[in-house]
XYZ file of C-alpha atoms in Angstrom:
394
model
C -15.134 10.421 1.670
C -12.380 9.504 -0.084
C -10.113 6.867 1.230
C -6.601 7.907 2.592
C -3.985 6.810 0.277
C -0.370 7.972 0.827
C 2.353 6.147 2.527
C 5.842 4.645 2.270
C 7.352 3.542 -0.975
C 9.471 1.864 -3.255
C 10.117 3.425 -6.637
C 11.363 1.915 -9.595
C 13.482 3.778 -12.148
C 13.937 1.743 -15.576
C 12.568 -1.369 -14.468
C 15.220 -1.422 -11.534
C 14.667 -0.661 -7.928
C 16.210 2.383 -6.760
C 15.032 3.394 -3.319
C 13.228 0.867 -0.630
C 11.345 2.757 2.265
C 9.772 -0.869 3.507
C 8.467 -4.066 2.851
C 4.916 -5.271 1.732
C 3.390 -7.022 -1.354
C 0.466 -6.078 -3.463
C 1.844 -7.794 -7.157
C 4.072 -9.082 -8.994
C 7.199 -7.258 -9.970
C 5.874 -4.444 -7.610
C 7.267 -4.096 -3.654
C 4.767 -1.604 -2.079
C 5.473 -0.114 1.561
C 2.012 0.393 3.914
C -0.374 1.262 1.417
C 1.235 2.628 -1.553
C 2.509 1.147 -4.672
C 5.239 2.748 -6.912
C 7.000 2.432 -10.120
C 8.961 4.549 -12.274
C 9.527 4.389 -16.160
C 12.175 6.338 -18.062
C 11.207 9.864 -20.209
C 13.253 11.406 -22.651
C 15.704 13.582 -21.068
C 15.828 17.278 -21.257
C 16.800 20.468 -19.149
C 13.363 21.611 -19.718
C 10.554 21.211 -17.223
C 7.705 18.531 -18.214
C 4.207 18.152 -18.227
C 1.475 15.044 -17.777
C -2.429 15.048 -18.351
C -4.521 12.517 -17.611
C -7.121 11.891 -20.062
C -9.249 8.735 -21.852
C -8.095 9.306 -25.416
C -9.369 6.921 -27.047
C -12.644 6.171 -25.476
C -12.049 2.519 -23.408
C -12.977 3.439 -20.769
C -9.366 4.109 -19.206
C -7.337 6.783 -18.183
C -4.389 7.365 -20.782
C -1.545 10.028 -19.955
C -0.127 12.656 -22.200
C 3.337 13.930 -21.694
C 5.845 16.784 -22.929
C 9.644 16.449 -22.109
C 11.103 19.657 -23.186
C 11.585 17.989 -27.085
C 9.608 19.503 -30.487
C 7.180 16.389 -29.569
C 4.549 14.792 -27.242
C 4.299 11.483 -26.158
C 0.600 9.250 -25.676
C 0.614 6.212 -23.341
C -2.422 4.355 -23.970
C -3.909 2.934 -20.569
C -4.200 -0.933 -20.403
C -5.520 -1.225 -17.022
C -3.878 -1.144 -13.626
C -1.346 0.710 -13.757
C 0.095 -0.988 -16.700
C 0.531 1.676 -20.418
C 0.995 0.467 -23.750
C 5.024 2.181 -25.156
C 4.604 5.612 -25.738
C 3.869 7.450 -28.882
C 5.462 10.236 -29.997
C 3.862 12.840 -31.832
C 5.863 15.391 -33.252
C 5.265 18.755 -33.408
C 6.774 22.396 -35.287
C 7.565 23.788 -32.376
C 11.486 23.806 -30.766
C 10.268 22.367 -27.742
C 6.928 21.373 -25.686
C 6.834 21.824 -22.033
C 3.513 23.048 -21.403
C 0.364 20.764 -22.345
C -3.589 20.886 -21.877
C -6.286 18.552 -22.978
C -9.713 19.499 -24.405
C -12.203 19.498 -26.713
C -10.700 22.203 -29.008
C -13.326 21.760 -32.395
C -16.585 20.973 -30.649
C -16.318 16.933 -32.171
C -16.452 15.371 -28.496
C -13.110 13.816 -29.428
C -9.866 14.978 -26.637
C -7.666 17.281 -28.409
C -4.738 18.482 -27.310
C -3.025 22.222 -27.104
C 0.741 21.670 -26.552
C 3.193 25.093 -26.120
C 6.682 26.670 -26.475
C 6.995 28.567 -22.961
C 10.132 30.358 -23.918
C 8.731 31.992 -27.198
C 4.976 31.755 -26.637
C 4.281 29.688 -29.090
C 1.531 27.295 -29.025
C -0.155 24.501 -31.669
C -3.090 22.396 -31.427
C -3.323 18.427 -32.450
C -7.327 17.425 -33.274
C -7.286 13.604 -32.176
C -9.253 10.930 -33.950
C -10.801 9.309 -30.888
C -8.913 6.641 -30.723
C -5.896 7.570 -29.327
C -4.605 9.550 -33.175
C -2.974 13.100 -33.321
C -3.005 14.939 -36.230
C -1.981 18.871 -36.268
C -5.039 20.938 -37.046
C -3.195 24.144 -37.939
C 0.074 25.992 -37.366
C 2.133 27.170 -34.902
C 1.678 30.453 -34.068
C 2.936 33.080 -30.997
C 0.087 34.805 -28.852
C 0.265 38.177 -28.997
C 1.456 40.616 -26.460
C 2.864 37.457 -23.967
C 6.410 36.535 -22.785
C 7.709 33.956 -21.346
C 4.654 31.204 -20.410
C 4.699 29.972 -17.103
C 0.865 28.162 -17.356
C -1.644 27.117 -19.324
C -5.703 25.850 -18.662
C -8.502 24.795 -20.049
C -11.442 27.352 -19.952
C -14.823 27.944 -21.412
C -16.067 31.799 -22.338
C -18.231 32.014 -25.340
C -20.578 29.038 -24.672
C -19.466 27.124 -27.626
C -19.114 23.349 -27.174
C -15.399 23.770 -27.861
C -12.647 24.096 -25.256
C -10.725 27.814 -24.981
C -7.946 28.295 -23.326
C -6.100 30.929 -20.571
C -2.472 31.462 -20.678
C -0.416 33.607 -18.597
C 3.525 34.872 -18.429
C 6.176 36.333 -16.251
C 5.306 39.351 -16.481
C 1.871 38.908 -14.656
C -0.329 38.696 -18.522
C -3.274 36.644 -18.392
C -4.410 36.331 -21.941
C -7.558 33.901 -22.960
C -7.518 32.351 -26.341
C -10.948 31.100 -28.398
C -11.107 27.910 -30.351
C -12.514 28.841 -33.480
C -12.612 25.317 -35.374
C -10.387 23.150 -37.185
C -7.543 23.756 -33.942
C -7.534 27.214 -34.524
C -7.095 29.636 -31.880
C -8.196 33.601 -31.882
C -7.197 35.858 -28.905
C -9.490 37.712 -27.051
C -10.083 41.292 -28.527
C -10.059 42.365 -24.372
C -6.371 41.662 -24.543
C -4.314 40.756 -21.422
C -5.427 40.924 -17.787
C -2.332 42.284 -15.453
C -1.932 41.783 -11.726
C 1.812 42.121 -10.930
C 5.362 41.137 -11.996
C 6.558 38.483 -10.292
C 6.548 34.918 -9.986
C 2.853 33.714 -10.397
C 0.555 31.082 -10.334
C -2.721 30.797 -11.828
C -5.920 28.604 -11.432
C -9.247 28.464 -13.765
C -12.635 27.301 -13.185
C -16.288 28.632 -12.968
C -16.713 30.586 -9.877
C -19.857 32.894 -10.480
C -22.147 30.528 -12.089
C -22.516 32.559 -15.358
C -20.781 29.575 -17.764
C -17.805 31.485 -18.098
C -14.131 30.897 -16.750
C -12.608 32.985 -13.637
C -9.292 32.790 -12.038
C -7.432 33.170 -9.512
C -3.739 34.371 -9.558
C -1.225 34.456 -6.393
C 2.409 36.350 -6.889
C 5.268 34.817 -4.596
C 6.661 38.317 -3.809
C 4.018 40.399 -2.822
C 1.796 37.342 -1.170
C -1.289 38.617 -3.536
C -4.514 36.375 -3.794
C -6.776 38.229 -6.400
C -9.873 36.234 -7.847
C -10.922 37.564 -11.893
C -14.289 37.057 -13.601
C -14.550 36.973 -16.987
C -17.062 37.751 -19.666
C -17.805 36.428 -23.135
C -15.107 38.150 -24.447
C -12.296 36.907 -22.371
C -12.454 40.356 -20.523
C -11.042 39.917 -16.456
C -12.426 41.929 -14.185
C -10.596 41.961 -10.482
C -13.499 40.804 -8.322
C -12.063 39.949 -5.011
C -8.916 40.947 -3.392
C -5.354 41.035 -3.632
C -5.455 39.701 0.063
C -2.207 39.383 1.361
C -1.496 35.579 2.369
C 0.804 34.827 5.999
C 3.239 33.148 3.465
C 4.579 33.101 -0.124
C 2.200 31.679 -2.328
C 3.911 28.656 -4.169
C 0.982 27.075 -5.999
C -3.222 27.916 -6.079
C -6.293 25.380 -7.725
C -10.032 25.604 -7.353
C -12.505 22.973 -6.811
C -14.835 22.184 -4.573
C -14.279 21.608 -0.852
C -17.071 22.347 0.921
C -19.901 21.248 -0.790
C -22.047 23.895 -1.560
C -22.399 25.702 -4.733
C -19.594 27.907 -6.180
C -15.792 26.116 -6.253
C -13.810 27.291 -4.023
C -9.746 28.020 -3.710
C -6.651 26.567 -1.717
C -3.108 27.806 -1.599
C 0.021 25.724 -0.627
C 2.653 28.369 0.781
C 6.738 28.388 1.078
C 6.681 27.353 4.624
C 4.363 24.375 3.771
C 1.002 25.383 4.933
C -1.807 25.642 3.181
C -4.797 28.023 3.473
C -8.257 27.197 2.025
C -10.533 29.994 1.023
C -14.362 29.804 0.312
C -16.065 30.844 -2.480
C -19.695 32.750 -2.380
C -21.292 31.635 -4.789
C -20.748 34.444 -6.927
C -17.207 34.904 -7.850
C -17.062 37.741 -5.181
C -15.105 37.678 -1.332
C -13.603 34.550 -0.282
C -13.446 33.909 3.194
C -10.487 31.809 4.678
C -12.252 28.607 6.490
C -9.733 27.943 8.876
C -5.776 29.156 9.860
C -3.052 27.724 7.172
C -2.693 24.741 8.980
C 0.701 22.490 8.160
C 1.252 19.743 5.700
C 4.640 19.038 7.465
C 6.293 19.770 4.589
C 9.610 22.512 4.966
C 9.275 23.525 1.482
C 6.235 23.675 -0.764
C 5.972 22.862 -4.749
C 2.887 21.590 -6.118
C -0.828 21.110 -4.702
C -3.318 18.922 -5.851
C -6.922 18.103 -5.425
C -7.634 14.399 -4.909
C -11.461 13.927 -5.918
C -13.352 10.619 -4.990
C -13.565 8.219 -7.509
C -17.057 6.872 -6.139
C -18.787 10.164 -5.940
C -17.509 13.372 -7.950
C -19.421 15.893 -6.557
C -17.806 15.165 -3.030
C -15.184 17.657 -1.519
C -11.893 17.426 -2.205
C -9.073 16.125 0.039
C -5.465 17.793 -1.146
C -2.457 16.388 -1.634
C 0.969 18.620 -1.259
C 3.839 17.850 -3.191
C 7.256 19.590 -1.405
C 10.358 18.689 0.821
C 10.964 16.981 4.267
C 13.736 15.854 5.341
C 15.523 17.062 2.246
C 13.765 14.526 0.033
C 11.001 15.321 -2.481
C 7.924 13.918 -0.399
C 3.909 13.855 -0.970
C 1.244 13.842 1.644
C -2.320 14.275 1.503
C -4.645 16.006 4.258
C -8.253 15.067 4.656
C -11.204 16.859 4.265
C -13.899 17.298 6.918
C -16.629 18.219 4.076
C -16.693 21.111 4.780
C -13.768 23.542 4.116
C -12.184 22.395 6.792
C -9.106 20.238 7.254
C -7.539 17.822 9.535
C -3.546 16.704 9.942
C -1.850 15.478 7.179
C -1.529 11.906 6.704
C 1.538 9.644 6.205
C 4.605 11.406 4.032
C 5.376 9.099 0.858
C 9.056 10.049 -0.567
C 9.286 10.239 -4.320
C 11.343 11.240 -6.771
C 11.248 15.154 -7.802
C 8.036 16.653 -9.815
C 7.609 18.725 -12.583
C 4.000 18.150 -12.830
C 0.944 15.784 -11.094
C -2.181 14.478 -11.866
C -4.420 12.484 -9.123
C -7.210 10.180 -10.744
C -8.473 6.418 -10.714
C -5.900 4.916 -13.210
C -7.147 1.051 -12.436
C -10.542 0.958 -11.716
C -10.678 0.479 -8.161
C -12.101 3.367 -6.594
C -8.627 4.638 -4.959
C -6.877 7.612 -6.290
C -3.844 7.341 -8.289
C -1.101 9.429 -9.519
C 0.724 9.602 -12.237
C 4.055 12.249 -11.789
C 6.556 13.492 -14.444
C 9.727 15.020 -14.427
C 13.379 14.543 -16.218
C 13.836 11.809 -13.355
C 10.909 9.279 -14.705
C 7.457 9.060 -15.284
C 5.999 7.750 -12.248
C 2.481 5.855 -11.756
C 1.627 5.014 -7.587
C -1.076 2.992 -6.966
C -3.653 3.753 -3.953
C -4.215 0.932 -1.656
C -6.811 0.644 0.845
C -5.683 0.806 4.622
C -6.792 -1.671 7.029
C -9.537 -0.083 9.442
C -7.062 0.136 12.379
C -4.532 2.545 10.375
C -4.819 5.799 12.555
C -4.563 7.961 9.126
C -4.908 11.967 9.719
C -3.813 10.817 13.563
C-alpha cells in the first residue's frame, strides 16, 4: 500500500519562509517538518478561484502542471525533476477569464490537449498541444448551450472515439456532456442536459458499468442527495442509483477504486468532516456504504482527493481531505485497508488555503506528491518516507 505521507510543515511563499510548524532537513533551501516537504511560489493574483492539472506535456517522462488564475490565460510549468518547474508559460486565451481547466486528448493525436473555461458565462475553448509542451488554439470560443453558471468540468469518454469528451455541469443542477469532434472542436450532446436539483453541487466522472462510457455521480449540499447517472453513446444520463440521503452535507464526491474489485467505486467528504465511502457493483447500479462516515478530524470540509500508489496503479486508493482544524486550512490523509474500508486519519499538515489539488509522483520516488493552487501560491509538498517506528493511522 501506499506509504503514509502527511505531516508538519514549513511553507514558503515567494522564495521566503512564512510559517514554521518544526524542524528537520531533507535539502537545500527546503526546511521540512516530520515527513513532509513544502514550498510555495507566487501566481498571478485574481478574485477568481484557480485551477491545477497535473499532466506530462511534453513527453519526458515528468509530471508538468497546468494552471488558470482567474486571467484570459493559462500558465504551463514544465517539470524538471524533484519538485523543481521550469518559469511558467503563459498562454493566452479569447476568453475574459479561465478558472476552470481539464487535460485530455481532445483530437485523437495522443498529444495532451487542454480544454480551459469561462465559469461565469459558460464559455469554453480548446488549445491542441504540440507534444512538447506547445499550445496553440484549435478553434473558437464558444458558450454551451442551455448552461449557467459552471461550477465543474471532467474529462469523459462516450462515443468510443480515441479522443477525450468532456461533462460540464452548473448551478442550476445541468449536467451537459460535450463531444470532441476534431481539430478542438466541441459538439453537445443532442440528449441535452441531465437535471438532479438546484443547489450547490458537486460532480464526479468515471466508468462505473463497464460499457466504455462515462457515469457520474452528483451530491447537492442542501438536500444531502447522492444520485449515481449512466450514460449512453449519446451523452444521454439515466438516474441509476439513488438520491440517498447522506448523515451530512455533501461538500465534495470522486470515484476510483478502493476496494479492489471491478467497478470504481465513490467517496464523499461531508461539512462536519467525515467522510463516507460507498461501493460500486460492478454495474453502475446500488452502492452500498462500506463502513459509518468515520472522521478525518477535520471541523470543516473542502476538497477530497484520492492518493493512488505510485508503485502499483491498480491498488486502492488512500484519501486525502483538504478542510479546517484549528481554524487553519489543514490536509490529512486516511489509509486504506484494501478493501473499502478505512482506518484513522493520519498526521494533520497545515497549509495555505486551496482552490484546487492534485496528488501524483512529481519526483520520481515512489511517494505521492501534491501540487495545490489558489490566489495565495502555487504550492508543491514533497512525500517523505517515515521511519518504521512512526505510529501513522495510530
Amino acid at each position: 500500500m501506499l506509504t503514509r505521507w502527511l505531516a508538519g510543515l514549513l511553507v514558503f511563499l515567494c522564495g521566503m519562509p512564512l510559517l514554521v510548524l518544526g524542524t528537520g532537513g531533507c535539502g537545500s533551501g527546503v526546511v521540512c517538518v516530520n515527513y513532509w516537504c513544502y514550498s510555495w511560489g507566487p501566481t498571478p493574483q485574481s478574485t477568481r478561484r484557480h485551477a491545477i492539472e497535473a499532466v506530462d506535456v511534453n513527453a519526458d517522462g515528468r509530471p508538468d502542471l497546468v494552471t488558470a488564475a482567474g486571467l484570459p490565460e493559462f500558465r504551463v510549468h514544465l517539470g524538471q525533476g524533484g519538485s523543481s518547474f521550469a518559469p511558467p508559460v503563459a498562454i493566452p486565451s479569447a476568453l475574459a477569464a479561465v478558472d476552470l481547466l481539464i487535460l485530455g486528448d481532445f483530437d485523437g493525436n495522443g498529444s495532451a490537449d487542454v480544454l480551459v473555461a469561462d465559469s461565469a458565462v459558460a464559455r469554453i475553448q480548446v488549445f491542441l498541444g504540440d507534444g512538447a509542451g506547445g499550445f496553440a488554439a484549435g478553434i473558437m470560443p464558444f458558450t454551451l448551450p442551455g448552461m449557467s453558471t459552471l461550477t465543474a468540468v471532467e474529462p469523459a469518454s462516450f462515443n468510443g472515439d480515441a479522443s477525450t469528451d468532456a461533462v460540464f455541469m452548473d448551478v442550476d443542477g445541468g449536467v451537459l456532456a460535450l463531444f470532441a469532434m476534431g481539430a478542438g472542436a466541441m459538439g453537445a450532446s443532442p440528449a441535452g442536459r441531465a437535471e438532479l436539483a438546484s443547489g450547490s453541487l458537486q460532480l464526479a466522472a468515471s466508468r462505473l458499468n463497464g460499457d466504455g462510457t462515462t457515469d457520474i455521480v452528483l451530491t447537492e449540499t442542501n438536500s444531502r442527495a447522492f444520485a449515481v447517472f449512466t450514460s449512453d453513446a449519446t451523452g444521454a444520463f439515466t438516474l441509476s442509483f439513488g438520491p440517498e440521503v447522506l448523515p451530512s452535507a455533501p461538500r465534495s464526491v470522486i470515484l476510483g477504486e478502493f476496494n479492489g474489485m471491478p467497478g470504481d467505486d465513490g467517496a464523499v467528504l461531508m461539512a462536519d468532516g467525515t467522510v463516507r465511502v460507498y461501493v460500486g457493483d460492478g454495474a453502475g447500479g446500488a452502492m452500498v456504504s462500506s463502513q459509518p462516515a468515520f472522521p478525518t478530524g477535520l471541523e470543516a470540509a473542502l476538497r477530497l482527493v484520492g492518493l493512488p500508489d505510485p508503485t502499483d496503479p491498480s491498488a486502492p486508493l488512500d484519501l486525502a481531505a483538504v478542510g479546517i482544524q484549528g481554524g487553519l486550512p489543514t490536509i490529512v490523509d486516511v489509509h486504506n485497508n484494501g478493501d473499502g474500508t478505512f482506518g484513522a486519519p493520519g498526521f494533520p499538515t497545515r497549509i495555505l488555503s486551496v482552490d484546487d489539488i492534485e496528488a501524483v509522483d512529481l519526483n520520481g520516488d515512489e511517494h505521492i506528491d501534491v501540487a495545490q493552487v489558489s490566489n495565495e501560491g502555487l504550492g508543491i509538498g514533497i512525500g517523505q518516507q517515515p521511519p518504521p517506528e512512526t505510529p501513522w493511522g495510530s
